[in-house]
CSV table of C-alpha atoms and ligand atoms in Angstrom, one decimal:
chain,number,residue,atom,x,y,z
A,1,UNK,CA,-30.2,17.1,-0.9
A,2,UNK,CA,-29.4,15.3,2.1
A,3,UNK,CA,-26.8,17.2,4.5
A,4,UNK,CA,-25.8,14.5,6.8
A,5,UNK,CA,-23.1,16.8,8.9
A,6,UNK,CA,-22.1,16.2,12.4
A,7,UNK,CA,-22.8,18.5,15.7
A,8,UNK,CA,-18.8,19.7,14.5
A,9,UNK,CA,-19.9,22.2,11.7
A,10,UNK,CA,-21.2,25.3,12.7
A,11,UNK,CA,-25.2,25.3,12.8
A,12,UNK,CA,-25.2,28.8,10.7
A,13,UNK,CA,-23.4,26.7,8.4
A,14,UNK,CA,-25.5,24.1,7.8
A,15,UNK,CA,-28.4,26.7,7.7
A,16,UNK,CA,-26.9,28.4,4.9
A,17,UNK,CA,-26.2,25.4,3.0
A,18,UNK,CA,-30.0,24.6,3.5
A,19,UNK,CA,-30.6,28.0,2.4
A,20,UNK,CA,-28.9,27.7,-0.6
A,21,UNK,CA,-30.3,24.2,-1.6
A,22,UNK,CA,-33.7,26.0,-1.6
A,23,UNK,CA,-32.8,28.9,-3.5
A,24,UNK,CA,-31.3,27.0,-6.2
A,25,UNK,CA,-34.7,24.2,-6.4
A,26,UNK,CA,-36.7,27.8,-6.7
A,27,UNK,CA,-34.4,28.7,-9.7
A,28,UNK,CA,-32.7,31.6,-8.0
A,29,UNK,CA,-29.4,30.9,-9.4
A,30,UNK,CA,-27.5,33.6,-9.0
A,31,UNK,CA,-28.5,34.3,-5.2
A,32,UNK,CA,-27.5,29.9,-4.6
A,33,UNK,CA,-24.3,30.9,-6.7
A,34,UNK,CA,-23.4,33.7,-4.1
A,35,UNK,CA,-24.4,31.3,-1.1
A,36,UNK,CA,-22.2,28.4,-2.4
A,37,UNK,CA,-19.3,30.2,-2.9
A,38,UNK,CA,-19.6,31.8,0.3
A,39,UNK,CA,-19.5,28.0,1.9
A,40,UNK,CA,-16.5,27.2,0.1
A,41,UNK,CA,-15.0,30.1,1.2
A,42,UNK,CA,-15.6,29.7,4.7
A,43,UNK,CA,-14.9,25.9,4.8
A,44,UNK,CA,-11.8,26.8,2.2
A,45,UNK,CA,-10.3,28.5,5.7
A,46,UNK,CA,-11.0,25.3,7.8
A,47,UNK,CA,-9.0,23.3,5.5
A,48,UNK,CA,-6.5,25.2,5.3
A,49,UNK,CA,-5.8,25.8,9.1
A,50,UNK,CA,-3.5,23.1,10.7
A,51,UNK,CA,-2.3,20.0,9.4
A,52,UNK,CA,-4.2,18.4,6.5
A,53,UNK,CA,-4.5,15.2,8.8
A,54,UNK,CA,-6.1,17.3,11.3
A,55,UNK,CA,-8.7,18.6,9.6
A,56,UNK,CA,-12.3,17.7,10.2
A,57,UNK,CA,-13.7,14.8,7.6
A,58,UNK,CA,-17.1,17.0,7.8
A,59,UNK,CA,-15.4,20.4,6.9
A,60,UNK,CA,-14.2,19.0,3.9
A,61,UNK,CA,-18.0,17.5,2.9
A,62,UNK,CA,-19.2,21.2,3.7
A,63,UNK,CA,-16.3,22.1,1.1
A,64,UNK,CA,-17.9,19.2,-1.4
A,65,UNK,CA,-21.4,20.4,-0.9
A,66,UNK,CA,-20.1,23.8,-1.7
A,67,UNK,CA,-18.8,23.3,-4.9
A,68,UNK,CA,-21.6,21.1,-5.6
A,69,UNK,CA,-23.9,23.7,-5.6
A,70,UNK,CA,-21.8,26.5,-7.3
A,71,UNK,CA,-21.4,23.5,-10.1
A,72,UNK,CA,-25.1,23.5,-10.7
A,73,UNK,CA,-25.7,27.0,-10.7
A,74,UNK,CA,-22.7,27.4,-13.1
A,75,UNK,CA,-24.3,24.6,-15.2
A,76,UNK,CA,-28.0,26.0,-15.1
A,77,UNK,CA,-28.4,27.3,-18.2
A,78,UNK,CA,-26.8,25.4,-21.4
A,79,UNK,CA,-24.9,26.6,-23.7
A,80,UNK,CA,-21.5,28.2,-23.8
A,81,UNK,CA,-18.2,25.9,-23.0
A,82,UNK,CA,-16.5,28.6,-20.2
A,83,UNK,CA,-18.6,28.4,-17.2
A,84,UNK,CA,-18.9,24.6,-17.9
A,85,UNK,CA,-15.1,24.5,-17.8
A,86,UNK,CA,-15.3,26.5,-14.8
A,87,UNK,CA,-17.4,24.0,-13.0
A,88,UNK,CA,-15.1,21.5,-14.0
A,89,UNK,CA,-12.4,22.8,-12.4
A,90,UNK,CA,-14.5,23.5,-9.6
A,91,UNK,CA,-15.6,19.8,-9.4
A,92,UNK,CA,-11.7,18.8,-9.1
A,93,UNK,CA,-11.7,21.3,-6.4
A,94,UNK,CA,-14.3,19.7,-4.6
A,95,UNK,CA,-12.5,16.0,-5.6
A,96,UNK,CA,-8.6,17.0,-4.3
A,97,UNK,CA,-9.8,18.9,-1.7
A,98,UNK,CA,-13.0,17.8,-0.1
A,99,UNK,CA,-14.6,14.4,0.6
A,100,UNK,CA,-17.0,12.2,-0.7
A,101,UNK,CA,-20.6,12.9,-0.4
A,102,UNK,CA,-24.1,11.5,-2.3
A,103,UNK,CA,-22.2,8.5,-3.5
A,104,UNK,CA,-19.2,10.6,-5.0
A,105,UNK,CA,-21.7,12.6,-7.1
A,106,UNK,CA,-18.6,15.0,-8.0
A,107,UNK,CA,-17.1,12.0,-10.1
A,108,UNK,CA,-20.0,11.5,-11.7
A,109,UNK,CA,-21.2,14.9,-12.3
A,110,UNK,CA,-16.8,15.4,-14.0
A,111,UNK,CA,-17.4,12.5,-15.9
A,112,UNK,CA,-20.4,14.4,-17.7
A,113,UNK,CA,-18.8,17.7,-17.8
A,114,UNK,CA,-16.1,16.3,-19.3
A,115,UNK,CA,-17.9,14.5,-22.0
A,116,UNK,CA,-19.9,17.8,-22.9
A,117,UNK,CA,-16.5,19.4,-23.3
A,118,UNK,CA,-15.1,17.1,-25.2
A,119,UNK,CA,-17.9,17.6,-28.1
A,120,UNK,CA,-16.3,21.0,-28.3
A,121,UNK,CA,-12.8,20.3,-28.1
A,122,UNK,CA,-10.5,22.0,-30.5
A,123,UNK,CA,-9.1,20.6,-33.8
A,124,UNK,CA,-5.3,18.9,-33.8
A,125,UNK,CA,-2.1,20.2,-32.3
A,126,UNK,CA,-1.1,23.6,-34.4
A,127,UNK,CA,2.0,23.5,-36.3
A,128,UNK,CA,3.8,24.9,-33.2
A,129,UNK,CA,2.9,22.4,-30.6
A,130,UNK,CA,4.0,19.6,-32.7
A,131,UNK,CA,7.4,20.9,-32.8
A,132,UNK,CA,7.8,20.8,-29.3
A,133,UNK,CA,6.3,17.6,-29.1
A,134,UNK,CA,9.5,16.7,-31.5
A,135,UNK,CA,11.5,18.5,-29.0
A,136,UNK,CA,10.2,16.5,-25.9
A,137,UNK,CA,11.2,13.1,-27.3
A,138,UNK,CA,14.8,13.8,-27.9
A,139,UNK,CA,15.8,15.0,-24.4
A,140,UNK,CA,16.7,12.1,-22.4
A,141,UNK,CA,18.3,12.1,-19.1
A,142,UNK,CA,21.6,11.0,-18.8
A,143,UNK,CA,21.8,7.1,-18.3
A,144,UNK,CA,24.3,5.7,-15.8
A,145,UNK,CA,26.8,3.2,-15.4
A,146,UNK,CA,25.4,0.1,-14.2
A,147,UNK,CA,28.7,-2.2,-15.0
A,148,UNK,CA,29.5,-2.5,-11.4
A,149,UNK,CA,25.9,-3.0,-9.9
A,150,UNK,CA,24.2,-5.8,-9.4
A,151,UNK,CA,20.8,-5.7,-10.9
A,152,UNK,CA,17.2,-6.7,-9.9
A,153,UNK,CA,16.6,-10.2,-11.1
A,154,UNK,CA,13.7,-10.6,-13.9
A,155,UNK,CA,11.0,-13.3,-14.4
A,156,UNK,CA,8.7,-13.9,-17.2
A,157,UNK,CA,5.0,-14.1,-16.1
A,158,UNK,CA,5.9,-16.3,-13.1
A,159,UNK,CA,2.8,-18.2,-11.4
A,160,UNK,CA,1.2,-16.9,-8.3
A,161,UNK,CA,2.8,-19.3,-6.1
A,162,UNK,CA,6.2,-19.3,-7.5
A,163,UNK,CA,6.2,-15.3,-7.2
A,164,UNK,CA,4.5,-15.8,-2.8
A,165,UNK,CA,7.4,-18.2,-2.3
A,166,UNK,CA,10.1,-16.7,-3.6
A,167,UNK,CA,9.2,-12.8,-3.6
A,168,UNK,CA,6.3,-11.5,-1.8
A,169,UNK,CA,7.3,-13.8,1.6
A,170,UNK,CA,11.3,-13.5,1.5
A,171,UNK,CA,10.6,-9.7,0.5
A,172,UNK,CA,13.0,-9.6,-2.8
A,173,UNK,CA,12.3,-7.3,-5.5
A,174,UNK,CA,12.0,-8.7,-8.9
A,175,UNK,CA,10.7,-7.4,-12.3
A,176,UNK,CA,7.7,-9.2,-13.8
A,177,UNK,CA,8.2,-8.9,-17.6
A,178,UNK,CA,5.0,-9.8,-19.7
A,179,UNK,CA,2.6,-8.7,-16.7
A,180,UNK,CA,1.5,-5.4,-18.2
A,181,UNK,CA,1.4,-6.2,-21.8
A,182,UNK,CA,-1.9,-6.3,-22.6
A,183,UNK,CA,-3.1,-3.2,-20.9
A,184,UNK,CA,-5.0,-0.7,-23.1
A,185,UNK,CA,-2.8,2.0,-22.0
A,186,UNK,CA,0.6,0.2,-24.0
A,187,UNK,CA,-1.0,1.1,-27.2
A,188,UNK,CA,-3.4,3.8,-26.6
A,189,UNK,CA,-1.4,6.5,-24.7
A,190,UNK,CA,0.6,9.1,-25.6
A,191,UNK,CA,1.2,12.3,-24.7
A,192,UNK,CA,-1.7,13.9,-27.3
A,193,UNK,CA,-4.5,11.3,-26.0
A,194,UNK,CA,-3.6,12.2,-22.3
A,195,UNK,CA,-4.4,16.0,-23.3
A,196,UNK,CA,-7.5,15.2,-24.8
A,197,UNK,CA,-9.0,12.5,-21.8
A,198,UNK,CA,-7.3,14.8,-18.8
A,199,UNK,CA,-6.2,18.3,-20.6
A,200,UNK,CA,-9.4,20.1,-18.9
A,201,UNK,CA,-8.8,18.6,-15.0
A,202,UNK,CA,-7.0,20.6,-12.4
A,203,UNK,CA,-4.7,18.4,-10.5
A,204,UNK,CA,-1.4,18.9,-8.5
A,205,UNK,CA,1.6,19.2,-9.7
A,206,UNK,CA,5.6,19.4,-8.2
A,207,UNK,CA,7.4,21.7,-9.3
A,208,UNK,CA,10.9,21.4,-8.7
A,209,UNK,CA,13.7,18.2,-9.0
A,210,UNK,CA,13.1,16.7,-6.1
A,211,UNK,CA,10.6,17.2,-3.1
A,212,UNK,CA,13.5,17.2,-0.4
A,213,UNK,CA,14.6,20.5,-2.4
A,214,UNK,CA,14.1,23.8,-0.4
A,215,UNK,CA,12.4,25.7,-3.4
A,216,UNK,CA,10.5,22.4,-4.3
A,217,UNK,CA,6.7,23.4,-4.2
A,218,UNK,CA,3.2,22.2,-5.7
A,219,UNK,CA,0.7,24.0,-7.4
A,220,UNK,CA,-2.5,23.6,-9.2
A,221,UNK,CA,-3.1,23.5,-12.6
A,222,UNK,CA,-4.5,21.4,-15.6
A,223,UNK,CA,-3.2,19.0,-17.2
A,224,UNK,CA,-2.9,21.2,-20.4
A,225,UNK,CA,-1.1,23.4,-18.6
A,226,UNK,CA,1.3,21.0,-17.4
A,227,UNK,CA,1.5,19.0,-20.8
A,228,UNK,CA,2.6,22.0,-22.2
A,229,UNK,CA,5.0,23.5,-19.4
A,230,UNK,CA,6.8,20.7,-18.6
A,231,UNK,CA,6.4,18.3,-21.1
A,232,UNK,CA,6.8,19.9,-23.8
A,233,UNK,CA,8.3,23.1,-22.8
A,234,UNK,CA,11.5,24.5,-21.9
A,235,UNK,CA,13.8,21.2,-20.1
A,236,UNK,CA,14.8,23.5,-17.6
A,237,UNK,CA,11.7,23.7,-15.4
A,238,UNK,CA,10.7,20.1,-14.1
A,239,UNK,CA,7.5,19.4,-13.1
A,240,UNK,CA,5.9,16.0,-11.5
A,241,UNK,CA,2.5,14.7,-12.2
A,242,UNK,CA,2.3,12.7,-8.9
A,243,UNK,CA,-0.6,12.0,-8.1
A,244,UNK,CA,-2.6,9.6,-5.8
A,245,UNK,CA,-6.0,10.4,-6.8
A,246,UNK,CA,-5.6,10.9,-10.4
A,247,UNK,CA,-7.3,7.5,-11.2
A,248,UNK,CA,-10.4,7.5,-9.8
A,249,UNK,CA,-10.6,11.6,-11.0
A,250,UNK,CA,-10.8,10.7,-14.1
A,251,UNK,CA,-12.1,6.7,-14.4
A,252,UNK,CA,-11.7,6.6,-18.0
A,253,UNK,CA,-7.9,6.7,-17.2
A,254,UNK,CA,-8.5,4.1,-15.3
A,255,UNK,CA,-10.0,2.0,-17.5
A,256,UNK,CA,-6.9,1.3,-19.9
A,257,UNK,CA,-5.2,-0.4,-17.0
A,258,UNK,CA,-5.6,-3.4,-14.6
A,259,UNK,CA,-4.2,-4.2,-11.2
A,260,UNK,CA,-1.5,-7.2,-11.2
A,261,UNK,CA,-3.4,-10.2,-10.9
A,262,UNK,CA,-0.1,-10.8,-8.1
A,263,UNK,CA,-2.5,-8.4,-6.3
A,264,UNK,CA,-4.8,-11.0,-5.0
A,265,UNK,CA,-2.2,-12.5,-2.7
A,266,UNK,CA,-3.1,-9.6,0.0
A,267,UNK,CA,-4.9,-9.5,2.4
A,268,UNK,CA,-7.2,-6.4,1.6
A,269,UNK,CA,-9.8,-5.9,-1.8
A,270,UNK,CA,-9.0,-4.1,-4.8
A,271,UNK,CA,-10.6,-0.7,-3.5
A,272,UNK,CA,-8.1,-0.8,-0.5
A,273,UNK,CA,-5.5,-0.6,-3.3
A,274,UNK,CA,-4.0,2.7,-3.6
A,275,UNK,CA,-3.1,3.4,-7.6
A,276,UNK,CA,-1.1,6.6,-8.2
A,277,UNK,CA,0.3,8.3,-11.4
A,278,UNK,CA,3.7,9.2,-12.0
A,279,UNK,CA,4.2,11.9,-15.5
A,280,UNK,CA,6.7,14.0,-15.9
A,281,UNK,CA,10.0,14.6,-18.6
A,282,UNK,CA,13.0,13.2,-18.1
A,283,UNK,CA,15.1,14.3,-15.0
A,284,UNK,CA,12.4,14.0,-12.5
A,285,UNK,CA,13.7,12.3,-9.3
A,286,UNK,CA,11.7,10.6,-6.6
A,287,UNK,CA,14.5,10.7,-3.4
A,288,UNK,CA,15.3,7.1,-1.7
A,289,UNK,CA,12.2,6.6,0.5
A,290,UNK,CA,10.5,4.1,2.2
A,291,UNK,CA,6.7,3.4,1.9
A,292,UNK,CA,4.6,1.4,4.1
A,293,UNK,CA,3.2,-1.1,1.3
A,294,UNK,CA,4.1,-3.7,-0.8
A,295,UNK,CA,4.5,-1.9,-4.3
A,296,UNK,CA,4.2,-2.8,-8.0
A,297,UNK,CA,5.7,0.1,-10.0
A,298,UNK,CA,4.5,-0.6,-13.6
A,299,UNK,CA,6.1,1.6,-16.5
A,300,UNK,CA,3.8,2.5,-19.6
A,301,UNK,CA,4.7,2.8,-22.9
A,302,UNK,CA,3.7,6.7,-23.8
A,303,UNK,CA,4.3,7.6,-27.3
A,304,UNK,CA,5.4,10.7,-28.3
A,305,UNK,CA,5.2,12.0,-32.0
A,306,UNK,CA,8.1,12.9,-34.2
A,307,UNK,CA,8.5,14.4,-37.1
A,308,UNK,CA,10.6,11.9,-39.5
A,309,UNK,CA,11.9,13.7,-42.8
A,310,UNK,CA,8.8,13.3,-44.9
A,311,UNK,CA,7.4,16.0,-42.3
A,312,UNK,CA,4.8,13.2,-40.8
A,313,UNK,CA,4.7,12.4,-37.2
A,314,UNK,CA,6.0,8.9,-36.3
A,315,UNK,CA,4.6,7.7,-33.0
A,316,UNK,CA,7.8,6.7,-30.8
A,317,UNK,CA,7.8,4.5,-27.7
A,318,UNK,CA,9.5,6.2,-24.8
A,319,UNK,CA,9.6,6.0,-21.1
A,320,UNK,CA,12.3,4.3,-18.9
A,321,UNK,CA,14.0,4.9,-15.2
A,322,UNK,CA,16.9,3.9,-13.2
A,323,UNK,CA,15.9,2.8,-10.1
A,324,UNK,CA,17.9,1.9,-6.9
A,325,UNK,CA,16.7,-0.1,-4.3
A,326,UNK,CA,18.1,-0.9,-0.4
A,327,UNK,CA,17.1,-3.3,2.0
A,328,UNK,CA,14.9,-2.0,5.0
A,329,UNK,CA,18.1,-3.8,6.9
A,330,UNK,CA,20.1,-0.9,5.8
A,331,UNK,CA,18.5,2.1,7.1
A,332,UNK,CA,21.0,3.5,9.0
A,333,UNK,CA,23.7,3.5,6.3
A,334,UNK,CA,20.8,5.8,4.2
A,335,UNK,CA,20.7,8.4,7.0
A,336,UNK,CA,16.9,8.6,6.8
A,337,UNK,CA,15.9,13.0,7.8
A,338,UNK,CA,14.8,13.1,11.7
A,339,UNK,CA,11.6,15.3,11.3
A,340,UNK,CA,8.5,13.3,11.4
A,341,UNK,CA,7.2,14.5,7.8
A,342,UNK,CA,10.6,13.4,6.0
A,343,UNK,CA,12.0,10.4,8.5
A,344,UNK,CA,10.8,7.9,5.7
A,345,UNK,CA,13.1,9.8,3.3
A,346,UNK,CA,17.1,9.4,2.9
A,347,UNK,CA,19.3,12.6,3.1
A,348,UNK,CA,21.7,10.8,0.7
A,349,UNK,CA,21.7,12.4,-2.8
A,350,UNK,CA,22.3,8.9,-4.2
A,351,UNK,CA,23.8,9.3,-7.5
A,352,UNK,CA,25.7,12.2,-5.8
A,353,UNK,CA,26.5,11.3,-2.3
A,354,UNK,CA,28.1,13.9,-0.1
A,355,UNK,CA,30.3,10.7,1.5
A,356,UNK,CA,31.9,13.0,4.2
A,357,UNK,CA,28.5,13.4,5.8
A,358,UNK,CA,27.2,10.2,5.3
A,359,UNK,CA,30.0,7.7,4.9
A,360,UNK,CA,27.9,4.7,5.2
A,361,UNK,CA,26.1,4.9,2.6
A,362,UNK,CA,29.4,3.8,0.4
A,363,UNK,CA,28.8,0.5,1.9
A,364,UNK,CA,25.3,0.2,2.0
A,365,UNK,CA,24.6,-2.4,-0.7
A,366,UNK,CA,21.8,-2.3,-3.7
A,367,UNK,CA,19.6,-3.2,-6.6
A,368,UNK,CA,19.3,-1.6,-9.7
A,369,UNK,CA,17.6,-1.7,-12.8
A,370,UNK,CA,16.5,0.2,-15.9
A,371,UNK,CA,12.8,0.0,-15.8
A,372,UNK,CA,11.3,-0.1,-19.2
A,373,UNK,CA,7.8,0.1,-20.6
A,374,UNK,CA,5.3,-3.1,-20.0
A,375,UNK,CA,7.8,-4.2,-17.2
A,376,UNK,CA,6.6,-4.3,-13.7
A,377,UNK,CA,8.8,-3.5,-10.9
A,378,UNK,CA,7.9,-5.7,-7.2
A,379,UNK,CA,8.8,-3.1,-4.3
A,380,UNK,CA,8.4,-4.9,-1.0
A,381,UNK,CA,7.0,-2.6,1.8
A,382,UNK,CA,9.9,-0.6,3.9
A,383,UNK,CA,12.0,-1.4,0.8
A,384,UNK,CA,14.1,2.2,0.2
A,385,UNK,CA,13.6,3.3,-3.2
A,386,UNK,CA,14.9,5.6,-5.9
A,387,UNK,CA,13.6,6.5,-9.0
A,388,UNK,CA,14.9,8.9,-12.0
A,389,UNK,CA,13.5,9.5,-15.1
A,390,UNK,CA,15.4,8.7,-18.3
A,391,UNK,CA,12.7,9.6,-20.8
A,392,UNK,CA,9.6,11.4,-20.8
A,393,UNK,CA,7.6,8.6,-18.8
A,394,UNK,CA,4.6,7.4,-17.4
A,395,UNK,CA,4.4,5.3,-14.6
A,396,UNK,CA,1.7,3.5,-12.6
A,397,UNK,CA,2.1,2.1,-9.0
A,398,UNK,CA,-0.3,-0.2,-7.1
A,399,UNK,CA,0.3,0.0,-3.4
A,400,UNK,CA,-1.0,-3.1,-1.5
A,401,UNK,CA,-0.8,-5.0,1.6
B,1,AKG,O1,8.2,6.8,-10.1
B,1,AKG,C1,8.5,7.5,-9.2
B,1,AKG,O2,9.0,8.6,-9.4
B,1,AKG,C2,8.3,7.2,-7.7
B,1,AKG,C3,7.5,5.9,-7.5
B,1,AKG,C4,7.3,5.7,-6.0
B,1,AKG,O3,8.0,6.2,-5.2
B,1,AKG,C5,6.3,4.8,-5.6
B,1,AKG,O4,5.5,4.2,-6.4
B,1,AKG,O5,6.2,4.6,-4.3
C-alpha cells in the first residue's frame, strides 16, 4: 500500500501505519485491527481540533488509510453480515470524514460491501412499518397564500440559447418544466427503494427546523435510521437529509439521475459540479441564503405507499416546496447575520417576519413558486433563497459556475 504522506504527519505515524500494513499482508489480523484503529483514533483528534477548513488534507488520508485497514481486517474472514456492516459504516467514516486516497478505493470497496449486504437483506416492510408509511404520506405542511405574489415564470424545455439569453446572462430565475422527466429516479424512487440502495450508509443528518435554530444540531446515523425517525416517525421531530456528498457515496444513487444538459453552458466540467441531496418530511425549512453558484434545484417524484381500502399499498406521488426568492440587489432589506459562518444567511424568519426588527424586509420584493416533482428550479448565484417542504420530498441540486 502506497502511503504517499507529507513531512506534516508525525513520522511515528506513518511508521505505524507501515507497521500495520505488514501485519495485516502476514495475516495477523487482529494485531493490524488494533493498529488501525489506534490511527483513526489518533488522526480522529486531528480532525476534530480547529476548524474543519483548517485541518490538514494529509491528516484526513491518515484517517482514510485508517479505516481502510480496520475494513479489511473486519472483512478477513467471510461469513457473518455484522462485522461486514460494521466496515461499512466504517468505510462512510473514512468517506465523510477523511479524503481520497488509492483512487477512492473506500467507494469502491462500499460499493462491494453493500452488494454482499444486499444478498442478505431482510424480507418486505412488517405490517407495522407500512402503517407509518401510510402515516407519512398524509402529513403535509401547511401550503400558503400565493394570491398576492408574483410567481417565478415557467418555460417548457427551452433551447440552450434561448435559456443563456434570457436567464443564465440577465440572472432571472425560471422553472424548466420537462427537463427532469426522463430521469430514472421519477419512476424508480420511493421511500422503500431508498431504504433498500442507502438503508445500511451512515451519513449526516440535521436535526432540528432550521439550521439558524439554537438547538439545531447534526448527527450521524443511517439512512434506516433516519427513514424511520423522521420519515416515517413521529411529525414532531424534523430531520434533514442534506447532504453534499451523498451522490458520489453511494453511485448507484447517482445513476438514476443526469445533470441538466443547461449545465454545459459553464465554464467548468461535470466533476466540478457539486450535486447534493435534499430528504426530509414535510416542514423542513432551508432559511433565505445566498450561495456562491449558479443553481438548478430539481424536485423528484418520491412515492410513498398507501394503503387504499382493499388493504393494498397504492404507490402515491408526493413531494413539493414553496420557495421564495430575492434579488442579490436586495441584501440589505434581508438583514443577512454579521458572523462570518452565517453572513450568507438572512435573520428574517420569512413567512414569519419579526417586522419591528427588520422593517425592510416588508418592502423587499420576491419570487415564488410551488416547486413540484420533474420541475427544475434555475437559482442564479448570490440569488437569496428559501425553501419549505410541503410534502415528504426529495430534492436534487446541481451547483455550477
Ligand atoms: O431544498 C432545500 O431545502 C435547500 C436547497 C438549497 O438551498 C440549495 O440547493 O442551495
Amino acid at each position: 500500500m502506497k502511503l504517499d504522506l507529507s513531512e506534516r504527519v508525525d513520522r511515528s505515524v506513518v511508521t505505524l501505519l507501515k507497521q500495520a500494513t505488514d501485519l495485516f499482508y502476514g495475516g495477523r489480523v487482529s494485531e493490524c485491527l488494533e493498529a488501525s484503529e489506534a490511527i483513526c483514533d489518533y488522526s480522529w483528534e486531528k480532525l476534530n481540533t480547529g476548524a474543519w477548513q483548517e485541518v490538514d488534507k494529509d491528516w484526513r488520508r491518515v484517517y482514510t488509510f485508517g479505516c481502510l485497514l480496520k475494513v479489511l481486517c473486519l472483512c478477513a474472514a467471510p461469513g457473518e453480515a455484522a462485522p461486514v456492516l460494521a466496515a461499512l459504516k466504517v468505510c462512510d467514516m473514512g468517506l465523510l470524514m477523511g479524503a481520497a486516497i488509492l483512487e477512492d478505493i473506500l467507494i469502491k470497496v462500499a460499493a462491494i460491501l453493500q452488494k454482499y449486504l444486499s444478498g442478505k437483506r431482510p424480507g418486505p416492510a412488517p405490517a407495522q412499518e407500512q402503517h407509518s408509511i401510510k402515516k407519512a404520506r398524509k402529513e403535509h405542511a401547511s401550503v400558503p397564500d400565493m394570491s398576492s405574489e408574483r410567481a417565478v415564470p415557467r418555460l417548457h424545455c427551452p433551447s440552450l440559447q434561448y435559456f443563456r439569453e434570457h436567464h443564465l446572462v440577465p440572472e432571472r430565475p425560471v422553472i424548466l418544466e420537462g427537463v427532469a422527466n426522463h430521469w430514472p429516479c421519477m419512476k424508480k424512487w420511493s421511500v422503500q427503494y431508498i431504504q433498500e440502495i442507502a438503508g445500511c450508509r451512515t451519513v449526516p443528518v440535521e436535526l432540528g427546523s432550521r439550521y439558524t435554530d439554537e438547538e439545531w444540531s447534526q448527527r450521524l446515523m443511517t439512512v434506516s435510521e433516519f427513514i424511520s425517525k423522521y420519515i416515517l416517525g413521529e411529525p414532531k421531530d424534523i430531520g434533514y437529509l442534506a447532504q453534499h456528498q451523498l451522490f458520489d457515496q453511494i453511485p448507484e444513487l447517482k445513476q438514476d439521475i443526469s445533470v441538466p444538459d443547461y449545465c454545459c453552458l459553464g465554464d467548468g466540467e461535470d466533476e466540478d459540479i457539486t450535486i447534493n441531496a435534499w430528504f426530509g418530511p414535510p416542514g423542513t425549512v432551508s432559511p433565505l441564503h445566498q450561495d456562491p453558484q449558479q443553481n438548478f434545484l430539481a424536485q423528484e417524484q418520491i412515492y410513498g405507499r398507501v394503503m387504499c381500502l382493499e388493504n393494498a399499498l397504492e404507490p402515491q406521488v408526493i413531494g413539493r416546496k414553496y420557495i421564495r426568492l430575492y434579488s442579490p440587489r436586495e441584501s440589505e432589506a434581508l438583514y443577512p447575520h454579521s458572523t462570518h459562518l452565517l453572513h450568507n444567511t438572512s435573520q428574517v424568519d420569512v413567512e414569519s417576519p419579526d417586522l419591528e426588527r427588520f422593517p425592510r424586509f416588508a418592502e423587499a420584493p420576491f419570487l415564488s413558486c410551488v416547486l413540484c416533482p420533474g420541475e427544475v428550479l434555475f437559482i442564479p448565484a448570490k440569488c437569496w433563497h428559501y425553501v419549505r417542504a410541503l410534502d415528504l420530498s426529495f430534492s436534487v441540486s446541481f451547483w455550477w459556475s
